[in-house]
Amino acid sequence: MVQSQGWVRRYFKAFCKGFFVAVPVAVTFLDRVACVARVEGASMQPSLNPGGSQSSDVVLLNHWKVRNFEVQRGDIVSLVSPKNPEQKIIKRVIALEGDIVKTMGHKNRYVKVPRGHIWVEGDHHGHSFDSNSFGPVSLGLLHAHATHILWPPKRWQKLESVLPPERLLVQSEEDCLVERLTEEVAPKWKMRQSGGKVRTDGYREGR
């Protein structure tokens, strides 16, 4: 009986020792290496949650890949919301520091991404709260790189780092200036072709 009690005591002691060692390891793994998360909302459709509210994708978030704040254009990343520190959002990286991006609804038509920042957007334009609303995002808000869809099983796949064709970058500040001038001059040229005159104040005037 005494031997039995001693065995139980040793087993319980070994279990407790193993448990308190394993728990910090698990926490460290989730915090430093990777974790899984369920994606909510429609901002990343059709890449994520293509079925809308009928189903939600579960993705693998790789913390290790962004430990040095190294990301590429086209990466899908999770980050702390610049507007709500308690919330994490998932978006696609469109531009890196130094890039010039042609915005979609931002107060400035063109934005040069400052040092230590990235420009992120949802794939579902018009249904995404992203850099077009809050501007460039600090690299310090990066949380993880979404690398795979794990659930549902029929959706299992690797998430590729690709830029949408319509979101190609402006190559230089000169290109930005040329494109801006083109946008301003083209309507005036059309007015001239239609037979009207364009005054210096921009109004069309008939002959």
Tab-separated table of N, CA, C and O in Angstrom, residues 71-183:
chain	number	residue	atom	x	y	z
A	71	VAL	N	8.142	41.525	-45.426
A	71	VAL	CA	6.961	41.126	-46.187
A	71	VAL	C	7.187	41.471	-47.657
A	71	VAL	O	8.070	42.273	-47.996
A	72	GLN	N	6.390	40.870	-48.527
A	72	GLN	CA	6.484	41.129	-49.953
A	72	GLN	C	5.154	41.672	-50.463
A	72	GLN	O	4.102	41.444	-49.852
A	73	ARG	N	5.205	42.344	-51.582
A	73	ARG	CA	3.967	42.783	-52.231
A	73	ARG	C	3.138	41.552	-52.588
A	73	ARG	O	3.669	40.590	-53.148
A	74	GLY	N	1.877	41.600	-52.268
A	74	GLY	CA	0.995	40.478	-52.546
A	74	GLY	C	0.757	39.557	-51.367
A	74	GLY	O	-0.183	38.755	-51.384
A	75	ASP	N	1.588	39.634	-50.324
A	75	ASP	CA	1.380	38.800	-49.131
A	75	ASP	C	0.042	39.127	-48.473
A	75	ASP	O	-0.365	40.290	-48.417
A	76	ILE	N	-0.624	38.097	-47.976
A	76	ILE	CA	-1.810	38.305	-47.144
A	76	ILE	C	-1.354	38.249	-45.691
A	76	ILE	O	-0.743	37.264	-45.269
A	77	VAL	N	-1.613	39.306	-44.950
A	77	VAL	CA	-1.106	39.415	-43.585
A	77	VAL	C	-2.229	39.776	-42.618
A	77	VAL	O	-3.247	40.360	-43.004
A	78	SER	N	-2.020	39.398	-41.378
A	78	SER	CA	-2.893	39.889	-40.304
A	78	SER	C	-2.123	40.966	-39.555
A	78	SER	O	-0.896	40.891	-39.421
A	79	LEU	N	-2.835	41.971	-39.108
A	79	LEU	CA	-2.202	43.077	-38.398
A	79	LEU	C	-3.166	43.684	-37.405
A	79	LEU	O	-4.387	43.499	-37.505
A	80	VAL	N	-2.618	44.376	-36.454
A	80	VAL	CA	-3.441	45.078	-35.473
A	80	VAL	C	-4.084	46.273	-36.171
A	80	VAL	O	-3.407	47.038	-36.867
A	81	SER	N	-5.379	46.419	-36.001
A	81	SER	CA	-6.089	47.523	-36.646
A	81	SER	C	-5.559	48.867	-36.148
A	81	SER	O	-5.456	49.093	-34.940
A	82	PRO	N	-5.205	49.771	-37.075
A	82	PRO	CA	-4.735	51.103	-36.648
A	82	PRO	C	-5.804	51.894	-35.913
A	82	PRO	O	-5.488	52.844	-35.197
A	83	LYS	N	-7.060	51.522	-36.083
A	83	LYS	CA	-8.166	52.246	-35.454
A	83	LYS	C	-8.664	51.593	-34.177
A	83	LYS	O	-9.340	52.231	-33.377
A	84	ASN	N	-8.338	50.303	-33.993
A	84	ASN	CA	-8.804	49.592	-32.800
A	84	ASN	C	-7.749	48.567	-32.378
A	84	ASN	O	-7.675	47.473	-32.957
A	85	PRO	N	-6.915	48.890	-31.394
A	85	PRO	CA	-5.829	47.994	-30.976
A	85	PRO	C	-6.307	46.631	-30.496
A	85	PRO	O	-5.515	45.692	-30.434
A	86	GLU	N	-7.589	46.521	-30.161
A	86	GLU	CA	-8.121	45.251	-29.680
A	86	GLU	C	-8.531	44.337	-30.835
A	86	GLU	O	-8.889	43.185	-30.603
A	87	GLN	N	-8.470	44.831	-32.038
A	87	GLN	CA	-8.951	44.070	-33.199
A	87	GLN	C	-7.815	43.779	-34.168
A	87	GLN	O	-6.939	44.606	-34.391
A	88	LYS	N	-7.836	42.577	-34.749
A	88	LYS	CA	-6.883	42.222	-35.792
A	88	LYS	C	-7.629	42.096	-37.116
A	88	LYS	O	-8.732	41.577	-37.166
A	89	ILE	N	-6.995	42.596	-38.176
A	89	ILE	CA	-7.599	42.564	-39.500
A	89	ILE	C	-6.684	41.786	-40.439
A	89	ILE	O	-5.486	41.633	-40.169
A	90	ILE	N	-7.240	41.302	-41.540
A	90	ILE	CA	-6.454	40.553	-42.511
A	90	ILE	C	-6.597	41.231	-43.871
A	90	ILE	O	-7.706	41.472	-44.338
A	91	LYS	N	-5.449	41.578	-44.486
A	91	LYS	CA	-5.437	42.332	-45.741
A	91	LYS	C	-4.279	41.849	-46.613
A	91	LYS	O	-3.436	41.069	-46.192
A	92	ARG	N	-4.236	42.370	-47.835
A	92	ARG	CA	-3.139	42.060	-48.747
A	92	ARG	C	-2.181	43.255	-48.831
A	92	ARG	O	-2.625	44.400	-48.909
A	93	VAL	N	-0.885	42.959	-48.815
A	93	VAL	CA	0.128	44.010	-48.946
A	93	VAL	C	0.187	44.446	-50.410
A	93	VAL	O	0.474	43.644	-51.294
A	94	ILE	N	-0.093	45.720	-50.649
A	94	ILE	CA	-0.083	46.268	-52.007
A	94	ILE	C	1.218	46.995	-52.311
A	94	ILE	O	1.752	46.922	-53.422
A	95	ALA	N	1.753	47.701	-51.334
A	95	ALA	CA	2.962	48.497	-51.563
A	95	ALA	C	3.834	48.507	-50.315
A	95	ALA	O	3.340	48.409	-49.187
A	96	LEU	N	5.145	48.639	-50.554
A	96	LEU	CA	6.132	48.703	-49.482
A	96	LEU	C	6.690	50.119	-49.359
A	96	LEU	O	6.352	50.988	-50.167
A	97	GLU	N	7.517	50.332	-48.364
A	97	GLU	CA	8.090	51.666	-48.155
A	97	GLU	C	8.805	52.149	-49.422
A	97	GLU	O	9.518	51.403	-50.084
A	98	GLY	N	8.563	53.412	-49.760
A	98	GLY	CA	9.163	53.987	-50.954
A	98	GLY	C	8.339	53.844	-52.210
A	98	GLY	O	8.571	54.539	-53.200
A	99	ASP	N	7.360	52.921	-52.194
A	99	ASP	CA	6.497	52.730	-53.366
A	99	ASP	C	5.500	53.876	-53.488
A	99	ASP	O	5.095	54.480	-52.484
A	100	ILE	N	5.095	54.153	-54.707
A	100	ILE	CA	4.029	55.124	-54.960
A	100	ILE	C	2.795	54.347	-55.393
A	100	ILE	O	2.840	53.588	-56.361
A	101	VAL	N	1.717	54.517	-54.678
A	101	VAL	CA	0.491	53.767	-54.956
A	101	VAL	C	-0.606	54.712	-55.421
A	101	VAL	O	-0.747	55.827	-54.908
A	102	LYS	N	-1.341	54.278	-56.420
A	102	LYS	CA	-2.518	55.017	-56.874
A	102	LYS	C	-3.691	54.543	-56.034
A	102	LYS	O	-4.095	53.395	-56.088
A	103	THR	N	-4.228	55.423	-55.221
A	103	THR	CA	-5.216	55.026	-54.221
A	103	THR	C	-6.606	54.840	-54.815
A	103	THR	O	-6.859	55.199	-55.965
A	104	MET	N	-7.476	54.291	-54.002
A	104	MET	CA	-8.860	54.050	-54.406
A	104	MET	C	-9.790	54.595	-53.327
A	104	MET	O	-10.199	53.855	-52.429
A	105	GLY	N	-10.038	55.888	-53.366
A	105	GLY	CA	-10.919	56.495	-52.382
A	105	GLY	C	-10.220	57.245	-51.276
A	105	GLY	O	-10.868	57.869	-50.431
A	106	HIS	N	-8.892	57.216	-51.252
A	106	HIS	CA	-8.142	57.972	-50.251
A	106	HIS	C	-8.217	59.463	-50.560
A	106	HIS	O	-8.477	59.862	-51.705
A	107	LYS	N	-7.983	60.304	-49.564
A	107	LYS	CA	-8.064	61.752	-49.762
A	107	LYS	C	-7.008	62.245	-50.747
A	107	LYS	O	-7.190	63.271	-51.392
A	108	ASN	N	-5.888	61.520	-50.859
A	108	ASN	CA	-4.852	61.844	-51.838
A	108	ASN	C	-4.882	60.823	-52.959
A	108	ASN	O	-4.930	59.618	-52.702
A	109	ARG	N	-4.824	61.322	-54.196
A	109	ARG	CA	-4.897	60.427	-55.351
A	109	ARG	C	-3.700	59.492	-55.405
A	109	ARG	O	-3.821	58.327	-55.792
A	110	TYR	N	-2.518	60.004	-55.050
A	110	TYR	CA	-1.295	59.206	-55.029
A	110	TYR	C	-0.646	59.339	-53.660
A	110	TYR	O	-0.640	60.420	-53.068
A	111	VAL	N	-0.081	58.247	-53.183
A	111	VAL	CA	0.585	58.254	-51.879
A	111	VAL	C	1.922	57.530	-52.009
A	111	VAL	O	1.995	56.427	-52.561
A	112	LYS	N	2.978	58.172	-51.510
A	112	LYS	CA	4.277	57.513	-51.408
A	112	LYS	C	4.379	56.927	-50.007
A	112	LYS	O	4.289	57.636	-49.015
A	113	VAL	N	4.547	55.611	-49.943
A	113	VAL	CA	4.544	54.921	-48.654
A	113	VAL	C	5.803	55.315	-47.877
A	113	VAL	O	6.930	55.137	-48.365
A	114	PRO	N	5.649	55.861	-46.669
A	114	PRO	CA	6.818	56.305	-45.897
A	114	PRO	C	7.640	55.140	-45.358
A	114	PRO	O	7.201	53.985	-45.339
A	115	ARG	N	8.827	55.454	-44.911
A	115	ARG	CA	9.733	54.445	-44.362
A	115	ARG	C	9.096	53.753	-43.153
A	115	ARG	O	8.476	54.400	-42.309
A	116	GLY	N	9.263	52.423	-43.093
A	116	GLY	CA	8.734	51.667	-41.963
A	116	GLY	C	7.242	51.428	-42.035
A	116	GLY	O	6.630	51.065	-41.030
A	117	HIS	N	6.645	51.594	-43.221
A	117	HIS	CA	5.204	51.413	-43.394
A	117	HIS	C	4.901	50.551	-44.618
A	117	HIS	O	5.770	50.341	-45.477
A	118	ILE	N	3.689	50.058	-44.698
A	118	ILE	CA	3.197	49.324	-45.855
A	118	ILE	C	1.798	49.825	-46.187
A	118	ILE	O	1.142	50.481	-45.365
A	119	TRP	N	1.363	49.522	-47.402
A	119	TRP	CA	0.007	49.870	-47.836
A	119	TRP	C	-0.767	48.568	-48.003
A	119	TRP	O	-0.338	47.684	-48.737
A	120	VAL	N	-1.888	48.440	-47.302
A	120	VAL	CA	-2.662	47.199	-47.335
A	120	VAL	C	-4.090	47.465	-47.804
A	120	VAL	O	-4.649	48.525	-47.539
A	121	GLU	N	-4.648	46.488	-48.506
A	121	GLU	CA	-6.026	46.593	-48.992
A	121	GLU	C	-6.703	45.239	-48.934
A	121	GLU	O	-6.047	44.190	-48.984
A	122	GLY	N	-8.028	45.263	-48.871
A	122	GLY	CA	-8.800	44.044	-49.042
A	122	GLY	C	-9.006	43.781	-50.521
A	122	GLY	O	-9.021	44.708	-51.331
A	123	ASP	N	-9.167	42.505	-50.879
A	123	ASP	CA	-9.380	42.166	-52.291
A	123	ASP	C	-10.747	42.605	-52.786
A	123	ASP	O	-10.938	42.799	-53.988
A	124	HIS	N	-11.695	42.752	-51.870
A	124	HIS	CA	-13.059	43.131	-52.241
A	124	HIS	C	-13.202	44.648	-52.104
A	124	HIS	O	-13.689	45.167	-51.102
A	125	HIS	N	-12.761	45.361	-53.131
A	125	HIS	CA	-12.761	46.828	-53.074
A	125	HIS	C	-14.184	47.360	-52.903
A	125	HIS	O	-15.122	46.887	-53.531
A	126	GLY	N	-14.306	48.352	-52.058
A	126	GLY	CA	-15.609	48.905	-51.753
A	126	GLY	C	-16.263	48.251	-50.558
A	126	GLY	O	-17.253	48.762	-50.020
A	127	HIS	N	-15.722	47.116	-50.120
A	127	HIS	CA	-16.239	46.419	-48.945
A	127	HIS	C	-15.116	46.151	-47.950
A	127	HIS	O	-15.144	45.165	-47.215
A	128	SER	N	-14.108	47.021	-47.964
A	128	SER	CA	-12.944	46.803	-47.111
A	128	SER	C	-12.514	48.097	-46.438
A	128	SER	O	-12.408	49.143	-47.076
A	129	PHE	N	-12.269	47.996	-45.145
A	129	PHE	CA	-11.723	49.116	-44.378
A	129	PHE	C	-10.214	48.919	-44.338
A	129	PHE	O	-9.703	48.060	-43.605
A	130	ASP	N	-9.485	49.683	-45.155
A	130	ASP	CA	-8.061	49.428	-45.331
A	130	ASP	C	-7.287	50.732	-45.478
A	130	ASP	O	-7.757	51.793	-45.048
A	131	SER	N	-6.108	50.673	-46.101
A	131	SER	CA	-5.257	51.855	-46.212
A	131	SER	C	-5.907	52.982	-46.997
A	131	SER	O	-5.533	54.149	-46.831
A	132	ASN	N	-6.870	52.665	-47.847
A	132	ASN	CA	-7.590	53.726	-48.546
A	132	ASN	C	-8.413	54.574	-47.574
A	132	ASN	O	-8.811	55.689	-47.901
A	133	SER	N	-8.634	54.038	-46.379
A	133	SER	CA	-9.358	54.774	-45.333
A	133	SER	C	-8.414	55.346	-44.280
A	133	SER	O	-8.538	56.504	-43.894
A	134	PHE	N	-7.441	54.518	-43.820
A	134	PHE	CA	-6.589	54.974	-42.717
A	134	PHE	C	-5.129	55.226	-43.118
A	134	PHE	O	-4.307	55.561	-42.281
A	135	GLY	N	-4.802	55.074	-44.395
A	135	GLY	CA	-3.460	55.408	-44.856
A	135	GLY	C	-2.451	54.285	-44.643
A	135	GLY	O	-2.805	53.157	-44.286
A	136	PRO	N	-1.162	54.567	-44.874
A	136	PRO	CA	-0.115	53.564	-44.682
A	136	PRO	C	-0.100	53.038	-43.252
A	136	PRO	O	-0.419	53.761	-42.309
A	137	VAL	N	0.308	51.778	-43.100
A	137	VAL	CA	0.295	51.113	-41.797
A	137	VAL	C	1.727	50.855	-41.337
A	137	VAL	O	2.576	50.400	-42.121
A	138	SER	N	2.003	51.139	-40.076
A	138	SER	CA	3.327	50.893	-39.516
A	138	SER	C	3.634	49.395	-39.498
A	138	SER	O	2.772	48.571	-39.169
A	139	LEU	N	4.881	49.054	-39.855
A	139	LEU	CA	5.302	47.650	-39.811
A	139	LEU	C	5.204	47.077	-38.396
A	139	LEU	O	5.096	45.871	-38.221
A	140	GLY	N	5.229	47.946	-37.406
A	140	GLY	CA	5.116	47.489	-36.027
A	140	GLY	C	3.776	46.873	-35.697
A	140	GLY	O	3.641	46.184	-34.678
A	141	LEU	N	2.775	47.085	-36.559
A	141	LEU	CA	1.446	46.517	-36.330
A	141	LEU	C	1.280	45.142	-36.969
A	141	LEU	O	0.239	44.505	-36.821
A	142	LEU	N	2.311	44.676	-37.685
A	142	LEU	CA	2.244	43.352	-38.299
A	142	LEU	C	2.083	42.277	-37.241
A	142	LEU	O	2.760	42.283	-36.205
A	143	HIS	N	1.195	41.321	-37.513
A	143	HIS	CA	0.935	40.244	-36.571
A	143	HIS	C	1.418	38.901	-37.109
A	143	HIS	O	2.085	38.144	-36.424
A	144	ALA	N	1.081	38.600	-38.375
A	144	ALA	CA	1.460	37.314	-38.956
A	144	ALA	C	1.233	37.322	-40.459
A	144	ALA	O	0.557	38.205	-41.002
A	145	HIS	N	1.801	36.324	-41.123
A	145	HIS	CA	1.623	36.118	-42.556
A	145	HIS	C	0.684	34.931	-42.743
A	145	HIS	O	0.968	33.834	-42.274
A	146	ALA	N	-0.447	35.147	-43.409
A	146	ALA	CA	-1.395	34.058	-43.670
A	146	ALA	C	-0.865	33.235	-44.837
A	146	ALA	O	-0.723	33.748	-45.956
A	147	THR	N	-0.545	31.962	-44.593
A	147	THR	CA	0.124	31.144	-45.605
A	147	THR	C	-0.763	30.070	-46.222
A	147	THR	O	-0.548	29.688	-47.374
A	148	HIS	N	-1.737	29.542	-45.462
A	148	HIS	CA	-2.570	28.452	-45.972
A	148	HIS	C	-4.012	28.580	-45.471
A	148	HIS	O	-4.248	29.116	-44.383
A	149	ILE	N	-4.937	28.087	-46.274
A	149	ILE	CA	-6.307	27.863	-45.817
A	149	ILE	C	-6.379	26.425	-45.326
A	149	ILE	O	-6.049	25.493	-46.068
A	150	LEU	N	-6.781	26.225	-44.077
A	150	LEU	CA	-6.827	24.894	-43.480
A	150	LEU	C	-8.233	24.302	-43.441
A	150	LEU	O	-8.396	23.079	-43.402
A	151	TRP	N	-9.240	25.144	-43.440
A	151	TRP	CA	-10.630	24.676	-43.289
A	151	TRP	C	-11.567	25.635	-44.004
A	151	TRP	O	-11.291	26.839	-44.004
A	152	PRO	N	-12.618	25.145	-44.638
A	152	PRO	CA	-13.060	23.751	-44.749
A	152	PRO	C	-12.131	22.928	-45.643
A	152	PRO	O	-11.371	23.506	-46.439
A	153	PRO	N	-12.201	21.586	-45.529
A	153	PRO	CA	-11.275	20.702	-46.273
A	153	PRO	C	-11.252	20.954	-47.778
A	153	PRO	O	-10.189	20.911	-48.397
A	154	LYS	N	-12.388	21.255	-48.358
A	154	LYS	CA	-12.436	21.465	-49.807
A	154	LYS	C	-11.725	22.753	-50.222
A	154	LYS	O	-11.429	22.959	-51.401
A	155	ARG	N	-11.438	23.603	-49.255
A	155	ARG	CA	-10.767	24.870	-49.535
A	155	ARG	C	-9.276	24.832	-49.204
A	155	ARG	O	-8.593	25.831	-49.343
A	156	TRP	N	-8.755	23.674	-48.781
A	156	TRP	CA	-7.363	23.602	-48.360
A	156	TRP	C	-6.462	24.011	-49.515
A	156	TRP	O	-6.531	23.468	-50.616
A	157	GLN	N	-5.588	24.998	-49.274
A	157	GLN	CA	-4.688	25.472	-50.313
A	157	GLN	C	-3.660	26.419	-49.722
A	157	GLN	O	-3.839	26.967	-48.631
A	158	LYS	N	-2.574	26.617	-50.475
A	158	LYS	CA	-1.569	27.610	-50.105
A	158	LYS	C	-2.020	28.962	-50.635
A	158	LYS	O	-2.523	29.072	-51.747
A	159	LEU	N	-1.844	29.997	-49.837
A	159	LEU	CA	-2.198	31.352	-50.247
A	159	LEU	C	-1.007	31.985	-50.962
A	159	LEU	O	0.061	32.170	-50.370
A	160	GLU	N	-1.189	32.287	-52.235
A	160	GLU	CA	-0.101	32.833	-53.037
A	160	GLU	C	0.050	34.339	-52.807
A	160	GLU	O	-0.908	35.046	-52.547
A	161	SER	N	1.284	34.797	-52.934
A	161	SER	CA	1.577	36.233	-52.810
A	161	SER	C	1.533	36.865	-54.199
A	161	SER	O	2.523	36.861	-54.933
A	162	VAL	N	0.370	37.366	-54.560
A	162	VAL	CA	0.187	37.970	-55.888
A	162	VAL	C	-0.525	39.310	-55.753
A	162	VAL	O	-1.370	39.500	-54.877
A	163	LEU	N	-0.162	40.226	-56.636
A	163	LEU	CA	-0.831	41.517	-56.687
A	163	LEU	C	-1.976	41.444	-57.691
A	163	LEU	O	-1.786	40.930	-58.799
A	164	PRO	N	-3.158	41.934	-57.344
A	164	PRO	CA	-4.233	42.021	-58.334
A	164	PRO	C	-3.771	42.847	-59.534
A	164	PRO	O	-3.072	43.855	-59.355
A	165	PRO	N	-4.121	42.457	-60.754
A	165	PRO	CA	-3.649	43.165	-61.961
A	165	PRO	C	-3.960	44.661	-61.937
A	165	PRO	O	-3.170	45.471	-62.431
A	166	GLU	N	-5.100	45.020	-61.351
A	166	GLU	CA	-5.490	46.430	-61.333
A	166	GLU	C	-4.759	47.236	-60.266
A	166	GLU	O	-4.929	48.445	-60.176
A	167	ARG	N	-3.923	46.577	-59.464
A	167	ARG	CA	-3.222	47.288	-58.387
A	167	ARG	C	-1.718	47.334	-58.615
A	167	ARG	O	-0.943	47.410	-57.669
A	168	LEU	N	-1.303	47.327	-59.881
A	168	LEU	CA	0.109	47.483	-60.172
A	168	LEU	C	0.565	48.889	-59.776
A	168	LEU	O	-0.188	49.846	-59.879
A	169	LEU	N	1.810	48.999	-59.354
A	169	LEU	CA	2.299	50.245	-58.784
A	169	LEU	C	2.665	51.263	-59.848
A	169	LEU	O	3.011	50.921	-60.977
A	170	VAL	N	2.601	52.532	-59.467
A	170	VAL	CA	3.183	53.603	-60.269
A	170	VAL	C	4.696	53.480	-60.111
A	170	VAL	O	5.212	53.358	-59.003
A	171	GLN	N	5.434	53.479	-61.211
A	171	GLN	CA	6.853	53.157	-61.166
A	171	GLN	C	7.719	54.249	-60.544
A	171	GLN	O	8.725	53.978	-59.920
A	172	SER	N	7.350	55.506	-60.743
A	172	SER	CA	8.192	56.587	-60.239
A	172	SER	C	7.349	57.842	-60.036
A	172	SER	O	6.182	57.894	-60.439
A	173	GLU	N	7.939	58.853	-59.416
A	173	GLU	CA	7.247	60.116	-59.227
A	173	GLU	C	6.980	60.787	-60.568
A	173	GLU	O	5.976	61.481	-60.732
A	174	GLU	N	7.885	60.561	-61.553
A	174	GLU	CA	7.664	61.109	-62.887
A	174	GLU	C	6.435	60.477	-63.539
A	174	GLU	O	5.616	61.168	-64.154
A	175	ASP	N	6.301	59.145	-63.380
A	175	ASP	CA	5.122	58.463	-63.920
A	175	ASP	C	3.853	58.979	-63.264
A	175	ASP	O	2.814	59.130	-63.904
A	176	CYS	N	3.934	59.241	-61.964
A	176	CYS	CA	2.794	59.776	-61.219
A	176	CYS	C	2.380	61.120	-61.790
A	176	CYS	O	1.194	61.383	-61.995
A	177	LEU	N	3.371	61.979	-62.058
A	177	LEU	CA	3.084	63.303	-62.603
A	177	LEU	C	2.476	63.190	-63.996
A	177	LEU	O	1.498	63.875	-64.314
A	178	VAL	N	3.046	62.315	-64.839
A	178	VAL	CA	2.526	62.132	-66.201
A	178	VAL	C	1.090	61.634	-66.163
A	178	VAL	O	0.223	62.122	-66.901
A	179	GLU	N	0.819	60.654	-65.287
A	179	GLU	CA	-0.534	60.106	-65.212
A	179	GLU	C	-1.521	61.141	-64.712
A	179	GLU	O	-2.646	61.236	-65.195
A	180	ARG	N	-1.088	61.956	-63.753
A	180	ARG	CA	-1.967	63.004	-63.232
A	180	ARG	C	-2.281	64.045	-64.296
A	180	ARG	O	-3.421	64.471	-64.454
A	181	LEU	N	-1.250	64.439	-65.050
A	181	LEU	CA	-1.466	65.409	-66.124
A	181	LEU	C	-2.368	64.833	-67.204
A	181	LEU	O	-3.224	65.531	-67.753
A	182	THR	N	-2.203	63.556	-67.498
A	182	THR	CA	-3.045	62.897	-68.498
A	182	THR	C	-4.505	62.918	-68.078
A	182	THR	O	-5.408	63.184	-68.873
A	183	GLU	N	-4.738	62.639	-66.774
A	183	GLU	CA	-6.110	62.642	-66.265
A	183	GLU	C	-6.721	64.035	-66.334
A	183	GLU	O	-7.923	64.181	-66.555
